[in-house]
Amino acid sequence: MKKILLKGGKLVSPRGIKKADILISGEKIVAVGRHIQTDATVVNVGGKLIFPGFVDPHTHFDFEVSDTVTADDFSSGTKSAVAGGVTTIVDFAAQKQGEMLSDALNNWHVKAFANSSCDYAFHMSITDWREDVKSELEGMFEQGVTSFKVYMIYDGMELNDREIYEIMQEVKKHGGIVGCHCENSGIIGKLREESIARGDTAPENHPKTRPDYTEAEAVRRFLTIAEAVGAPVIVVHLSTEAGYEEILRARQRGVKVYAETCPQYLLLDEDLYRKPFDESAKYICSPPLRKMHDRKALWQALKNNSLNLVSTDHCSFTVDQKRAGAEDFTKIPNGMPGVENRAVLMYSYGVKKNRITLQQMCAYLSENPAKLYGLYPQKGVVKVGSDADIVVFDPHGSGRITAASGHGKCGYDPFEGVRTEGGIDMVYLRGKLIYNAGEIVLENSGRYVSRKPPVL
Ligand code: URP
Ligand code: ZN
Ligand code: ZN
């Protein structure tokens, strides 16, 4: 069995930072500590930070939506992921109307198999809740799908409160977890219709027709359902202070609620929607970018450990695809890329700006997603017995984000030109070096990871 000793680095975990060497044998970590006696090949990582491979539990690769398909498929999406230090993604398999969950899951396996440069797992988005679908849930758990997304908005995906209640009841029986896209569909639908009727058709109307209270109301309703069922739940891509306050209130009542935000909601402002169409359309995602006070509240929540995940919601479209909404902002496909730059952004604008600590960065990007989504301790931690998924991070590196130097296929980056500190030096996936000094050195060696129920 091939052995590698990563020597001289500082190992980061949510509990601290310590000097530790890491011995890898085959796909696993077999020793962590100082003065390990071994005949392994030594890799000097002196001066570097060692993180457990990052987990991005919110991607949409090869996703058919809005009469088109995302620019990134599993091939380009997972290469972007690897360049960002991500060794596991959890992508959203999505049921179409009339479809069985088992068929949706098979479709996602076909999309990902032999095309993935990092390991991958699947959530299941349930969009058509029926008796025959209910009877499939057990099979989903047996096949390693233990988390389910429901949408309170979007044609063809939206579920009503009763359906969400029933899904939560069923998922709870199996020890799984339901995540929700929380936006009030009725109000937003009406505001959008009125906006177009007035002739307000440009992207700047996107945030105006999705005000913060539409997220807050939906969060409150989702958490009321969770309270009624007594089920743990996750609010995905939280974007507002008002929504966050609903989470705090629900927690005070004893609701077990976990919450995710994304770099775009921490760092970008709704003013970007005032730019000319080809620029502003790049930032159309739902929920939309928000205001300064929302970003401040989200950073403070991260500082207090009151949020649990910083994921990307990577869902990329080219400018050409976005032009479907040139005359009507409601027709712009929603989403933006993100999987490649999450770690450097969180290091540069989180850790280096004293908004979060390195330990918290490790929790938000590795350990928490691994625990919440049933990947831990195989993933999300550097300890004996875990997969040897490791990021060697240079704390002294610096760079500038450009789409041209990235691996995504949409042709732009929402953070184009932004300066970053730190950098991903090397990435190991199950003991194999897959990224080194700016290059992907091993492609398509990702495997499906069958998940267990969450560790809550
Ligand atoms: O605009 C977004 N976020 N698109 C991706 C799908 C979703 O709602 O997560
Ligand atoms: Zn969503
Ligand atoms: Zn999403």
Coordinates of N, CA and C and ligand atoms in Angstrom, one line a residue, residues 58 60 149-151 154 180-182 236-237 286-287 313, ligand 2:
H58 N -24.1 22.1 -1.6 CA -25.2 22.8 -2.3 C -24.7 23.2 -3.7
H60 N -25.7 22.6 -8.1 CA -26.6 22.2 -9.1 C -25.8 22.0 -10.4
K149 N -34.8 18.2 -0.4 CA -35.1 19.6 -0.5 C -36.5 19.8 -1.0
V150 N -37.2 20.8 -0.4 CA -38.5 21.2 -0.8 C -38.4 22.7 -1.2
Y151 N -39.2 23.1 -2.2 CA -39.3 24.5 -2.7 C -40.6 25.1 -2.3
Y154 N -41.2 28.5 -7.3 CA -40.8 28.0 -8.7 C -41.8 27.1 -9.3
C180 N -35.2 23.5 3.0 CA -36.2 24.3 2.3 C -35.7 25.6 1.6
H181 N -36.1 25.8 0.4 CA -36.0 27.1 -0.3 C -37.2 27.9 0.2
C182 N -36.9 28.9 1.0 CA -38.0 29.6 1.7 C -38.2 31.0 1.0
V236 N -32.0 26.5 3.7 CA -30.9 26.7 2.7 C -30.8 28.1 2.3
H237 N -29.7 28.5 1.8 CA -29.3 29.8 1.2 C -30.0 31.0 1.9
S286 N -31.9 33.4 -6.8 CA -33.0 33.5 -5.8 C -32.8 32.7 -4.6
P287 N -32.9 33.3 -3.4 CA -33.2 34.7 -3.1 C -32.1 35.6 -3.7
D313 N -24.4 27.1 -3.5 CA -25.6 27.1 -4.5 C -25.1 27.4 -5.9
Ligands
ZN2 ZN -33.1 27.1 -3.6

